[in-house]
C-alpha cells in the first residue's frame, strides 16, 4: 500500500536500482534539473550524478568506421551536489562500504524535496545518523540547496566534511553512446570565496555556453575549523574539521547558485553566481519560498483520481511533477523546447521530437503560457526549416525529426544496436510527420486559448509554410487519379524501406497522408480566421497566390489513403499487408510483452522490414488525435466513405495483434482508442502507460531519462479521454465515459478566459466557473448545452453505460 499519495518512498538501499531512482527522484525547476544521485556518490556502475540545462547543447565529432560523425548532446554540466564526510581516521563514507542499519529515501512531490534518513555503522562500531534534504528552487531558477543533519549516536570525535564542485564530468550516462566523444566542458576558472565558499566556471567547447557555479557551506557546530582547499585542474573543493558529540546533531548547509551566459538580465555569470550565493541567507529561507511556489503549481494543476489504489494517484502526481521540472514558468524566458526524455538523462541526446504532441494537451489546459513558449521555440527555427525544405527540393518549411539548439536536423546518421553491437544506418529522419505535429499543436493551442494575436503574428506563418511543404511533397499519380506522398517513414519506425530495396523510405504512410490533409485544411481555415489585411500581407510575404490555394483544395479532395483489401482496415503504408507474418509466440515467450523487434531481428541476422509488425501506434494515432466526426469529415473531403462503427474497430483489431509496444507512447494510444468500446481494455493499457517509468517496464531505459510523452499522455487519458473533453467550433464539449475502476476524477483547467473546475463521478458531472477575465461561458455535456457565469456551479447527470456492453466507437 502507498503510505502517502504525495510521497515516493524507498525503504532500502538497492545499488542495482540506484540509476533508476536517480532519474525518478531528479529535482528541477525548468531552468536546470539535477538527478537524484546521493551527494557522496560518484559516477560508476551504480550511480550517475547529472545536471542538465534547458537548451544546454554542445556538438562534438567522432570518427566511426572511417567516417566523422557529428552529434549534438544535452550536456552533463558540473556536479554541484558534491558533499561528503569521513571520520578523521577513515575513508570517505560510501553506503556500499558500511553497515546500513536504517534507510529511507523520500521524494516529496507536494513540496519538491528529496530527503534521506540513514543510520549506519562503520567497521569500528561507530553508529551515526544522517538526515539529508535537497531542493532545486522553483521560486528562483538560479538557486539550489542541500541540508544535512548529522548525529553521532554512540561516539564523539571529529569528522571531516568536504564540499566540492566537479567540472571533470562527461556525458557517460547512456551505454550505447560511449564510443562517441563525450568531453563537452572546458574549465575556465576555479577558486575560493572568503572563509567558506568555492566557485567554478566552465565553457562548452563548441557552443561556447559559459556556466558559473558558486557554493558556500554553513556549518552549525561548536567546533568548526577549515583545514584544506583542494584545487585541481577541473575541480574545486574545501574541507572542514567538525567536532561532534554523541547525541548532538550538527547542521551542514550547502547553498549553490548557477548562472549561464544564456541568462537574461545579467552582467557576467560568475559575478552573478557569487553575488546571489552571498546574499542568500540559508536553506530554511529558501525552502519556505520554494514550497510556496510548488503550492501554487499544485493548486491549479493537480489531477485527483479515485480508482484502484493510491499508487495510481501517486504516479499521476509524479508525472505532473516531472513535467514541471522539465518546463515551467522559469523556462518561458529561455529559448528551449521540451526534450522527449526531460532534463533527466542523456537518452536521445536531449533532443526534441514529436513527443510534444502528447505533452501539449496538459499545458494547453493548465498553463497555456507554456504552450505558447514551446511554439515560439519552433517559430524561431522556422528559417532553418525553410532552408531544410529548400535543400531537399521542397517548398515551405520542413522541420527536423530531431531538433536541438538551432533547429537543424540532429538525427543520427548511424546508430548502435546494443543487442548486436553493430553500427547501422539510421533513416528515421524521414519521419516528416513532425511537421504535422507542429501544425496540430499550433491549431489546438489557438482553439483552446482563442489567442488570435499569436495566430496572426506567429502561428499562421508556421501553418502556411508547413502547408506549402506538404503541397510540394505531394505528387499526382495519374493511374490512381490521386496525390501521394513518397519516400517517408511513419511513426512505427520498424519500417524504413521496402524488403530488398537499398533505397530508404516508404510510400503513402496513411497517418502522414491524413495529417498532411489536416494541415492543408487548417491552413485554409487559418486564412479565414485572420483579419483580411493581415491575411493578405502574410500571403504576399509567403508568395502564396490563389492558384496555390486552389491546389491545396485539390490535394485535400484527392489525397490517397491505402486500405487493406476489404477496405475496412486502413493500411499502415502501401504494401504493408503483403509483408510476412511474425511468430509472435516465439518472441513474446523469449523477450516478454514489450519488444524491440528491430534490434532482436538484426542481432539474429534478420530484418524487421520484412514483417507485418509495428513498434508503436501508427495508424491508430488517427483515432487518438481525432474524434470519429472529425475523421468522417476528413475522409469525406478526400472522397472516401468512412464508417466509424465498422472501420475503427476493424482497424484497431488488426493492429492490436501485431504491435510490439516498443515505445512507451504506444500504450497511451491503445488506451485511448479503447476508451469508448472496451473500457476494461482501455484501463489495462492506461495502467501500463502510467507505470512505464515508475516500474521501468522497458528494463533500464528510464535510468537514461524519463519518458515525458508517456507521462503527459497518462494525464491526458484522465483529463480529456475519460471525460470526453474536446474543443471544437469555439465550444467546450464533454462526453464522459469512466472505466469501471474509476470512481472520481477532479481537476482544474483554463479555457479561453475562464478558470474551470471539473468533477466527474459515475453518472454525475459538476463544473464550476471559478472566474477569470471572461463573462459567460457555454459548454456541451453530451447533448446538453450549459451556460455558466463567474462563480456559478452546475451539476448535471448523464447516462453512464456499463462497460459490460459493447458501445459504439467515439
PDB file of C-alpha atoms in Angstrom, residues 38-41 81-95 97-100 102 116-123 126-132 148-155 157-164 217 219 227 235 238-242 244 250 252:
ATOM      1  CA  UNK A  38      23.310  10.959  -3.388  1.00  0.00           C
ATOM      2  CA  UNK A  39      25.733  13.781  -2.590  1.00  0.00           C
ATOM      3  CA  UNK A  40      28.533  11.383  -1.687  1.00  0.00           C
ATOM      4  CA  UNK A  41      28.136   9.170  -4.773  1.00  0.00           C
ATOM      5  CA  UNK A  81      25.953  18.364  -5.294  1.00  0.00           C
ATOM      6  CA  UNK A  82      29.323  17.027  -4.047  1.00  0.00           C
ATOM      7  CA  UNK A  83      29.159  16.824  -0.249  1.00  0.00           C
ATOM      8  CA  UNK A  84      30.722  14.013   1.776  1.00  0.00           C
ATOM      9  CA  UNK A  85      32.230  13.205   5.143  1.00  0.00           C
ATOM     10  CA  UNK A  86      34.636  10.821   6.829  1.00  0.00           C
ATOM     11  CA  UNK A  87      35.900  10.082  10.291  1.00  0.00           C
ATOM     12  CA  UNK A  88      39.222  11.774  10.888  1.00  0.00           C
ATOM     13  CA  UNK A  89      40.863   8.345  10.864  1.00  0.00           C
ATOM     14  CA  UNK A  90      38.924   6.821   7.959  1.00  0.00           C
ATOM     15  CA  UNK A  91      37.918   6.929   4.308  1.00  0.00           C
ATOM     16  CA  UNK A  92      35.069   8.898   2.786  1.00  0.00           C
ATOM     17  CA  UNK A  93      31.792   7.213   3.709  1.00  0.00           C
ATOM     18  CA  UNK A  94      30.087   5.266   0.938  1.00  0.00           C
ATOM     19  CA  UNK A  95      26.866   3.372   1.693  1.00  0.00           C
ATOM     20  CA  UNK A  97      31.008   0.015   2.228  1.00  0.00           C
ATOM     21  CA  UNK A  98      29.291   0.362   5.615  1.00  0.00           C
ATOM     22  CA  UNK A  99      26.586  -1.493   7.508  1.00  0.00           C
ATOM     23  CA  UNK A 100      23.211   0.155   6.897  1.00  0.00           C
ATOM     24  CA  UNK A 102      18.164   2.057   8.689  1.00  0.00           C
ATOM     25  CA  UNK A 116      17.124  10.625   3.092  1.00  0.00           C
ATOM     26  CA  UNK A 117      17.232   9.249   6.621  1.00  0.00           C
ATOM     27  CA  UNK A 118      20.142   6.881   7.140  1.00  0.00           C
ATOM     28  CA  UNK A 119      21.625   5.057  10.131  1.00  0.00           C
ATOM     29  CA  UNK A 120      24.989   3.415   9.515  1.00  0.00           C
ATOM     30  CA  UNK A 121      27.678   1.577  11.474  1.00  0.00           C
ATOM     31  CA  UNK A 122      31.323   1.617  10.414  1.00  0.00           C
ATOM     32  CA  UNK A 123      33.981  -1.082  10.911  1.00  0.00           C
ATOM     33  CA  UNK A 126      30.545   3.779  15.430  1.00  0.00           C
ATOM     34  CA  UNK A 127      26.858   4.390  14.691  1.00  0.00           C
ATOM     35  CA  UNK A 128      25.789   7.634  13.005  1.00  0.00           C
ATOM     36  CA  UNK A 129      22.529   9.116  11.818  1.00  0.00           C
ATOM     37  CA  UNK A 130      22.324  11.342   8.741  1.00  0.00           C
ATOM     38  CA  UNK A 131      19.223  13.220   7.570  1.00  0.00           C
ATOM     39  CA  UNK A 132      19.609  14.976   4.209  1.00  0.00           C
ATOM     40  CA  UNK A 148      22.425  17.775   6.310  1.00  0.00           C
ATOM     41  CA  UNK A 149      21.725  16.954   9.945  1.00  0.00           C
ATOM     42  CA  UNK A 150      24.494  14.692  11.215  1.00  0.00           C
ATOM     43  CA  UNK A 151      24.220  12.989  14.618  1.00  0.00           C
ATOM     44  CA  UNK A 152      26.844  10.660  16.144  1.00  0.00           C
ATOM     45  CA  UNK A 153      24.805   8.128  18.105  1.00  0.00           C
ATOM     46  CA  UNK A 154      27.357   6.322  20.287  1.00  0.00           C
ATOM     47  CA  UNK A 155      30.612   8.195  19.847  1.00  0.00           C
ATOM     48  CA  UNK A 157      35.203  12.992  17.986  1.00  0.00           C
ATOM     49  CA  UNK A 158      35.899  14.790  14.723  1.00  0.00           C
ATOM     50  CA  UNK A 159      34.593  14.367  11.193  1.00  0.00           C
ATOM     51  CA  UNK A 160      35.984  15.861   8.004  1.00  0.00           C
ATOM     52  CA  UNK A 161      33.364  17.479   5.744  1.00  0.00           C
ATOM     53  CA  UNK A 162      34.162  18.025   2.072  1.00  0.00           C
ATOM     54  CA  UNK A 163      32.312  20.470  -0.208  1.00  0.00           C
ATOM     55  CA  UNK A 164      33.081  20.328  -3.942  1.00  0.00           C
ATOM     56  CA  UNK A 217      28.892  25.908   3.263  1.00  0.00           C
ATOM     57  CA  UNK A 219      28.054  24.609   9.457  1.00  0.00           C
ATOM     58  CA  UNK A 227      41.668  22.639   7.114  1.00  0.00           C
ATOM     59  CA  UNK A 235      37.712  20.501  -9.614  1.00  0.00           C
ATOM     60  CA  UNK A 238      37.167  22.759   0.548  1.00  0.00           C
ATOM     61  CA  UNK A 239      37.317  20.750   3.768  1.00  0.00           C
ATOM     62  CA  UNK A 240      36.419  21.439   7.392  1.00  0.00           C
ATOM     63  CA  UNK A 241      37.155  19.612  10.599  1.00  0.00           C
ATOM     64  CA  UNK A 242      33.987  19.485  12.677  1.00  0.00           C
ATOM     65  CA  UNK A 244      30.854  16.272  17.178  1.00  0.00           C
ATOM     66  CA  UNK A 250      25.346  19.161  13.653  1.00  0.00           C
ATOM     67  CA  UNK A 252      25.546  21.459   7.444  1.00  0.00           C
TER      68      UNK A 252
END
